[in-house]
């Protein structure tokens, strides 16, 4: 009965919110885009978007609640990220088993963007303010049948920008299939489904509603797991302004690029992990959308690429990730995961 109710709830909610996703996909203007910044160093090292990584680590459930499981019971995950400019992000989450086939987790994430100079409508400096976003979340997952697991996450979002504030509610719906014999993982996620409950100055802002598909697999004894994640699937056209990397001598100015190949690859994120040992991993990710979004003369050669590494010790897991989306912006993420059951033994 629980399985049937869970499937019915997810199906009905997905149908209702899917129509919202389609409507939102027709209008590219969205707010709350901090929701697309991963809180997991492992995911960030795989390109920043990944919904298929299977690991006994609560942080990997960041973008797909169906990756949450009873095997993570008792885990506490702490994350910190030094982002672009003076931005600093940090958060914590906790997971616990719910029976033999379910699990829940709760967390809080803080997004701080540093101090910004404030001015009135005449340009007179009035001081400084520190804009911030805070996300409170709760998730539940359940083993539906065989290798299938479903999950749902609810997020309460609070934003404060100078004297303005807003609140929103969002939902992530996830479904994962995992075959351990083939090390094959396939997922589908409806992300950031919801809307505002308190507006900025009576202005309605859309959430970055998204539909995502993901695949990950290793092959035989080859110690590398490959992954491909498709996102922004609510809209096909993702045009961007291209100016080149400084090698353009034709004298042409910036131009809008909206070809079939550019749109295709701006929907895809690629990742590869070296998994030769249970004790550590190394990862490499490539996000073409990140690289093309930074298509200026000062774009770094490493723009779009990300690197990750992790160590699994007996009592804790440590993960690190680095990326340089722009020459003036090197980002760094750190995750620490502990299991309180191990600490008490």
Short mmCIF file of C-alpha atoms in Angstrom, two decimals:
data_model
loop_
_atom_site.label_atom_id
_atom_site.label_comp_id
_atom_site.label_asym_id
_atom_site.label_seq_id
_atom_site.Cartn_x
_atom_site.Cartn_y
_atom_site.Cartn_z
CA UNK A 1 0.00 0.00 0.00
CA UNK A 2 2.81 2.43 0.88
CA UNK A 3 4.45 1.79 -2.48
CA UNK A 4 1.19 2.39 -4.36
CA UNK A 5 0.50 5.61 -2.48
CA UNK A 6 4.04 6.81 -3.09
CA UNK A 7 3.86 6.07 -6.82
CA UNK A 8 0.42 7.71 -7.09
CA UNK A 9 1.59 10.82 -5.26
CA UNK A 10 4.71 11.22 -7.37
CA UNK A 11 2.79 10.60 -10.61
CA UNK A 12 0.06 13.12 -9.84
CA UNK A 13 2.54 15.72 -8.62
CA UNK A 14 4.80 15.19 -11.63
CA UNK A 15 1.87 15.66 -14.01
CA UNK A 16 0.72 18.84 -12.26
CA UNK A 17 4.19 20.34 -11.96
CA UNK A 18 5.23 19.16 -15.40
CA UNK A 19 2.63 21.45 -16.94
CA UNK A 20 4.16 24.28 -14.92
CA UNK A 21 7.60 23.32 -16.21
CA UNK A 22 6.39 23.53 -19.78
CA UNK A 23 4.83 26.94 -19.21
CA UNK A 24 7.96 28.19 -17.46
CA UNK A 25 10.13 26.82 -20.24
CA UNK A 26 8.54 29.27 -22.65
CA UNK A 27 9.87 32.17 -20.60
CA UNK A 28 13.61 32.14 -19.97
CA UNK A 29 13.49 34.72 -17.15
CA UNK A 30 13.90 33.04 -13.78
CA UNK A 31 15.10 33.87 -10.30
CA UNK A 32 16.44 31.61 -7.52
CA UNK A 33 19.16 30.32 -9.87
CA UNK A 34 21.32 29.54 -6.83
CA UNK A 35 19.30 26.30 -6.75
CA UNK A 36 21.39 25.08 -9.70
CA UNK A 37 24.65 25.42 -7.73
CA UNK A 38 25.54 22.00 -6.37
CA UNK A 39 26.19 21.51 -2.65
CA UNK A 40 28.14 18.32 -3.35
CA UNK A 41 31.87 18.46 -4.12
CA UNK A 42 31.58 15.14 -5.92
CA UNK A 43 28.86 16.49 -8.22
CA UNK A 44 30.69 19.78 -8.70
CA UNK A 45 33.77 17.84 -9.80
CA UNK A 46 31.61 16.06 -12.40
CA UNK A 47 30.54 19.27 -14.09
CA UNK A 48 28.13 20.71 -11.53
CA UNK A 49 25.03 18.83 -12.71
CA UNK A 50 24.74 15.10 -12.03
CA UNK A 51 21.74 13.00 -10.93
CA UNK A 52 23.11 9.45 -11.22
CA UNK A 53 26.15 9.13 -8.91
CA UNK A 54 25.63 6.16 -6.60
CA UNK A 55 27.66 6.36 -3.40
CA UNK A 56 27.22 5.92 0.34
CA UNK A 57 27.45 9.66 0.88
CA UNK A 58 24.54 11.92 1.80
CA UNK A 59 25.98 14.81 -0.22
CA UNK A 60 25.49 12.98 -3.53
CA UNK A 61 21.70 13.24 -3.01
CA UNK A 62 21.96 16.99 -3.63
CA UNK A 63 20.22 17.04 -7.04
CA UNK A 64 18.25 13.80 -6.89
CA UNK A 65 16.28 12.77 -3.77
CA UNK A 66 15.89 9.22 -5.11
CA UNK A 67 19.62 8.65 -4.47
CA UNK A 68 18.88 8.93 -0.74
CA UNK A 69 18.73 5.57 1.02
CA UNK A 70 18.65 3.78 4.36
CA UNK A 71 22.36 3.00 3.89
CA UNK A 72 23.04 6.68 4.70
CA UNK A 73 21.31 6.53 8.09
CA UNK A 74 23.11 8.55 10.75
CA UNK A 75 25.20 10.57 8.29
CA UNK A 76 25.89 14.28 8.76
CA UNK A 77 27.19 16.16 5.74
CA UNK A 78 28.86 19.57 5.94
CA UNK A 79 29.70 21.63 2.87
CA UNK A 80 31.56 24.86 2.17
CA UNK A 81 32.12 26.63 -1.14
CA UNK A 82 34.16 29.67 -2.10
CA UNK A 83 32.30 30.91 -5.16
CA UNK A 84 32.70 33.78 -7.60
CA UNK A 85 33.74 37.16 -6.16
CA UNK A 86 33.19 37.37 -2.41
CA UNK A 87 30.48 34.72 -2.39
CA UNK A 88 30.65 32.04 0.30
CA UNK A 89 28.18 29.18 0.60
CA UNK A 90 27.82 26.67 3.45
CA UNK A 91 25.34 24.13 4.74
CA UNK A 92 24.63 20.98 6.69
CA UNK A 93 22.28 18.01 6.29
CA UNK A 94 21.40 14.86 8.19
CA UNK A 95 19.91 11.53 7.04
CA UNK A 96 18.08 8.75 8.87
CA UNK A 97 16.49 5.46 7.86
CA UNK A 98 12.70 5.09 7.82
CA UNK A 99 11.96 1.39 8.05
CA UNK A 100 13.73 -1.14 5.85
CA UNK A 101 13.00 0.54 2.53
CA UNK A 102 12.85 4.28 3.21
CA UNK A 103 14.93 7.20 4.41
CA UNK A 104 14.55 10.89 5.16
CA UNK A 105 16.95 13.78 5.44
CA UNK A 106 16.82 17.44 6.47
CA UNK A 107 19.20 20.30 5.76
CA UNK A 108 19.86 24.00 5.56
CA UNK A 109 22.00 25.85 3.01
CA UNK A 110 23.24 29.44 3.18
CA UNK A 111 24.27 31.49 0.13
CA UNK A 112 26.10 34.71 0.98
CA UNK A 113 27.27 37.10 -1.74
CA UNK A 114 29.54 39.45 0.23
CA UNK A 115 29.14 43.17 0.87
CA UNK A 116 27.69 45.33 -1.91
CA UNK A 117 27.63 49.13 -2.03
CA UNK A 118 24.13 50.60 -1.75
CA UNK A 119 22.98 53.80 -3.45
CA UNK A 120 19.68 55.66 -3.80
CA UNK A 121 17.96 56.55 -7.07
CA UNK A 122 20.13 59.68 -7.43
CA UNK A 123 23.38 57.70 -7.14
CA UNK A 124 24.25 58.84 -3.62
CA UNK A 125 26.05 56.09 -1.66
CA UNK A 126 23.98 55.08 1.36
CA UNK A 127 26.17 52.32 2.77
CA UNK A 128 26.58 48.61 2.19
CA UNK A 129 24.33 45.57 2.34
CA UNK A 130 24.88 41.81 2.24
CA UNK A 131 22.40 39.93 0.03
CA UNK A 132 21.73 36.32 0.92
CA UNK A 133 19.60 33.30 0.13
CA UNK A 134 18.72 30.50 2.55
CA UNK A 135 17.24 27.12 1.59
CA UNK A 136 15.60 24.81 4.15
CA UNK A 137 15.00 21.31 2.80
CA UNK A 138 13.50 17.96 3.73
CA UNK A 139 13.54 14.81 1.58
CA UNK A 140 12.08 11.32 1.62
CA UNK A 141 12.94 8.30 -0.52
CA UNK A 142 11.50 4.81 -0.83
CA UNK A 143 12.51 1.56 -2.56
CA UNK A 144 9.59 1.13 -4.94
CA UNK A 145 10.30 -2.20 -6.60
CA UNK A 146 13.43 -4.17 -7.45
CA UNK A 147 16.16 -1.78 -8.56
CA UNK A 148 13.83 1.23 -8.64
CA UNK A 149 13.81 3.95 -5.98
CA UNK A 150 11.77 7.17 -5.86
CA UNK A 151 12.31 10.35 -3.87
CA UNK A 152 10.83 13.75 -3.17
CA UNK A 153 12.42 16.88 -1.70
CA UNK A 154 10.63 19.96 -0.38
CA UNK A 155 12.51 23.28 -0.19
CA UNK A 156 11.53 26.49 1.58
CA UNK A 157 13.49 29.40 0.11
CA UNK A 158 14.13 32.76 1.74
CA UNK A 159 15.89 35.66 0.02
CA UNK A 160 16.96 39.00 1.49
CA UNK A 161 18.40 41.70 -0.78
CA UNK A 162 18.83 45.02 1.01
CA UNK A 163 15.33 46.07 2.23
CA UNK A 164 13.57 43.55 -0.04
CA UNK A 165 12.76 39.96 0.83
CA UNK A 166 10.92 37.06 -0.76
CA UNK A 167 9.94 33.46 -0.05
CA UNK A 168 9.25 30.50 -2.31
CA UNK A 169 8.47 26.79 -2.11
CA UNK A 170 10.06 24.27 -4.47
CA UNK A 171 9.89 20.51 -4.98
CA UNK A 172 12.30 18.02 -6.55
CA UNK A 173 10.91 14.69 -7.76
CA UNK A 174 13.36 11.90 -8.61
CA UNK A 175 13.33 8.34 -9.88
CA UNK A 176 16.45 6.16 -10.08
CA UNK A 177 17.21 2.71 -11.47
CA UNK A 178 20.44 1.10 -10.30
CA UNK A 179 21.84 -2.29 -11.32
CA UNK A 180 24.87 -3.05 -9.09
CA UNK A 181 25.96 -5.99 -11.24
CA UNK A 182 26.43 -3.73 -14.27
CA UNK A 183 27.21 -0.60 -12.23
CA UNK A 184 24.46 1.07 -14.27
CA UNK A 185 22.51 4.05 -12.97
CA UNK A 186 19.70 5.87 -14.77
CA UNK A 187 17.68 8.76 -13.34
CA UNK A 188 14.97 11.26 -14.18
CA UNK A 189 14.37 14.37 -12.07
CA UNK A 190 11.84 17.18 -12.11
CA UNK A 191 13.73 19.98 -10.37
CA UNK A 192 12.63 23.20 -8.66
CA UNK A 193 8.92 22.73 -9.24
CA UNK A 194 6.97 25.39 -7.37
CA UNK A 195 6.58 29.13 -7.02
CA UNK A 196 6.76 32.21 -4.83
CA UNK A 197 4.65 32.73 -1.72
CA UNK A 198 6.08 36.19 -0.97
CA UNK A 199 7.25 38.42 -3.82
CA UNK A 200 10.06 40.95 -4.21
CA UNK A 201 8.26 44.33 -4.22
CA UNK A 202 5.12 42.72 -5.75
CA UNK A 203 7.15 41.39 -8.69
CA UNK A 204 6.58 37.75 -9.61
CA UNK A 205 9.75 35.73 -10.32
CA UNK A 206 9.78 32.22 -11.74
CA UNK A 207 11.82 29.38 -10.29
CA UNK A 208 14.38 27.64 -12.56
CA UNK A 209 12.03 24.70 -13.19
CA UNK A 210 13.81 21.92 -15.03
CA UNK A 211 13.53 18.38 -16.33
CA UNK A 212 16.72 16.28 -16.22
CA UNK A 213 17.84 12.85 -17.44
CA UNK A 214 21.04 11.10 -16.42
CA UNK A 215 23.06 7.97 -17.15
CA UNK A 216 26.20 6.63 -15.47
CA UNK A 217 28.05 3.33 -15.92
CA UNK A 218 31.40 1.62 -15.74
CA UNK A 219 32.36 -1.20 -18.09
CA UNK A 220 33.82 -4.48 -16.89
CA UNK A 221 37.11 -4.17 -15.03
CA UNK A 222 37.92 -0.75 -16.52
CA UNK A 223 38.11 1.44 -13.36
CA UNK A 224 36.36 4.50 -14.81
CA UNK A 225 32.68 5.39 -14.47
CA UNK A 226 31.29 7.62 -17.21
CA UNK A 227 28.25 9.84 -16.88
CA UNK A 228 26.12 12.08 -19.09
CA UNK A 229 23.45 14.38 -17.71
CA UNK A 230 20.92 16.23 -19.86
CA UNK A 231 19.34 19.30 -18.27
CA UNK A 232 17.35 22.42 -19.24
CA UNK A 233 15.06 20.01 -21.09
CA UNK A 234 12.03 22.32 -20.77
CA UNK A 235 13.41 24.36 -23.67
CA UNK A 236 15.59 23.57 -26.68
CA UNK A 237 17.02 26.95 -27.68
CA UNK A 238 19.81 28.16 -25.37
CA UNK A 239 21.48 30.91 -27.44
CA UNK A 240 24.57 32.72 -26.20
CA UNK A 241 26.76 35.62 -27.28
CA UNK A 242 30.10 34.46 -28.67
CA UNK A 243 33.11 36.77 -28.84
CA UNK A 244 35.91 34.20 -28.95
CA UNK A 245 39.03 33.64 -26.84
CA UNK A 246 41.19 36.43 -28.16
CA UNK A 247 42.27 34.65 -31.33
CA UNK A 248 39.58 36.20 -33.50
CA UNK A 249 41.34 38.58 -35.91
CA UNK A 250 38.53 38.95 -38.44
CA UNK A 251 37.30 42.14 -36.85
CA UNK A 252 33.81 40.75 -36.36
CA UNK A 253 32.00 41.79 -33.22
CA UNK A 254 30.06 39.59 -30.82
CA UNK A 255 27.47 37.35 -32.44
CA UNK A 256 24.59 35.27 -31.14
CA UNK A 257 25.18 31.55 -31.56
CA UNK A 258 22.09 29.36 -31.77
CA UNK A 259 23.06 26.36 -33.90
CA UNK A 260 21.86 22.79 -33.52
CA UNK A 261 25.20 21.57 -32.17
CA UNK A 262 25.60 24.45 -29.69
CA UNK A 263 22.09 23.92 -28.34
CA UNK A 264 22.66 20.18 -28.05
CA UNK A 265 25.90 20.44 -26.09
CA UNK A 266 24.60 23.25 -23.87
CA UNK A 267 22.07 20.69 -22.61
CA UNK A 268 24.72 18.07 -21.76
CA UNK A 269 27.21 17.68 -18.89
CA UNK A 270 29.89 15.00 -19.12
CA UNK A 271 31.76 13.32 -16.28
CA UNK A 272 34.33 10.59 -15.66
CA UNK A 273 35.48 9.11 -12.35
CA UNK A 274 38.46 6.94 -11.53
CA UNK A 275 37.05 4.34 -9.10
CA UNK A 276 39.89 1.82 -8.87
CA UNK A 277 39.59 1.79 -5.06
CA UNK A 278 36.79 2.10 -2.51
CA UNK A 279 39.08 4.41 -0.54
CA UNK A 280 39.41 7.25 -3.03
CA UNK A 281 38.22 8.65 -6.34
CA UNK A 282 39.34 11.22 -8.89
CA UNK A 283 36.89 12.95 -11.20
CA UNK A 284 36.79 15.19 -14.25
CA UNK A 285 33.75 17.05 -15.54
CA UNK A 286 32.95 19.18 -18.58
CA UNK A 287 30.02 21.59 -18.79
CA UNK A 288 29.83 23.25 -22.20
CA UNK A 289 27.11 25.65 -21.04
CA UNK A 290 29.44 27.04 -18.38
CA UNK A 291 32.20 27.45 -20.96
CA UNK A 292 29.98 29.11 -23.56
CA UNK A 293 28.36 31.39 -20.95
CA UNK A 294 31.88 32.70 -20.32
CA UNK A 295 32.58 33.19 -24.04
CA UNK A 296 34.69 36.35 -23.76
CA UNK A 297 38.30 37.24 -24.58
CA UNK A 298 39.23 36.67 -20.95
CA UNK A 299 37.77 33.18 -20.72
CA UNK A 300 40.14 30.66 -19.18
CA UNK A 301 41.30 27.58 -21.10
CA UNK A 302 39.92 25.60 -18.13
CA UNK A 303 36.50 27.22 -18.33
CA UNK A 304 33.82 24.51 -18.31
CA UNK A 305 36.12 21.89 -16.80
CA UNK A 306 36.06 20.82 -13.15
CA UNK A 307 38.23 18.52 -11.06
CA UNK A 308 37.30 16.50 -7.99
CA UNK A 309 38.91 14.11 -5.52
CA UNK A 310 37.67 12.19 -2.51
CA UNK A 311 39.00 10.13 0.37
CA UNK A 312 36.91 7.55 2.21
CA UNK A 313 38.39 6.97 5.67
CA UNK A 314 36.98 4.65 8.31
CA UNK A 315 35.13 7.37 10.20
CA UNK A 316 34.69 10.13 7.64
CA UNK A 317 34.57 11.02 3.93
CA UNK A 318 36.37 14.07 2.55
CA UNK A 319 35.68 15.48 -0.93
CA UNK A 320 37.23 18.42 -2.78
CA UNK A 321 36.42 20.10 -6.10
CA UNK A 322 37.93 22.93 -8.14
CA UNK A 323 36.82 24.86 -11.22
CA UNK A 324 37.80 28.06 -13.00
CA UNK A 325 34.81 29.27 -15.04
CA UNK A 326 36.63 32.57 -15.75
CA UNK A 327 40.17 33.89 -15.40
CA UNK A 328 39.00 36.06 -12.50
CA UNK A 329 37.00 33.37 -10.75
CA UNK A 330 38.45 30.20 -9.27
CA UNK A 331 35.87 28.25 -7.26
CA UNK A 332 36.55 25.73 -4.52
CA UNK A 333 34.27 23.29 -2.68
CA UNK A 334 34.81 21.10 0.38
CA UNK A 335 32.57 18.36 1.80
CA UNK A 336 32.99 16.49 5.07
CA UNK A 337 30.69 13.56 5.88
CA UNK A 338 30.53 11.80 9.25
CA UNK A 339 28.35 9.01 10.59
CA UNK A 340 27.29 9.62 14.18
CA UNK A 341 26.82 5.88 14.68
CA UNK A 342 30.54 5.37 14.05
CA UNK A 343 31.47 8.15 16.44
CA UNK A 344 29.54 6.59 19.31
CA UNK A 345 31.06 3.12 18.84
#
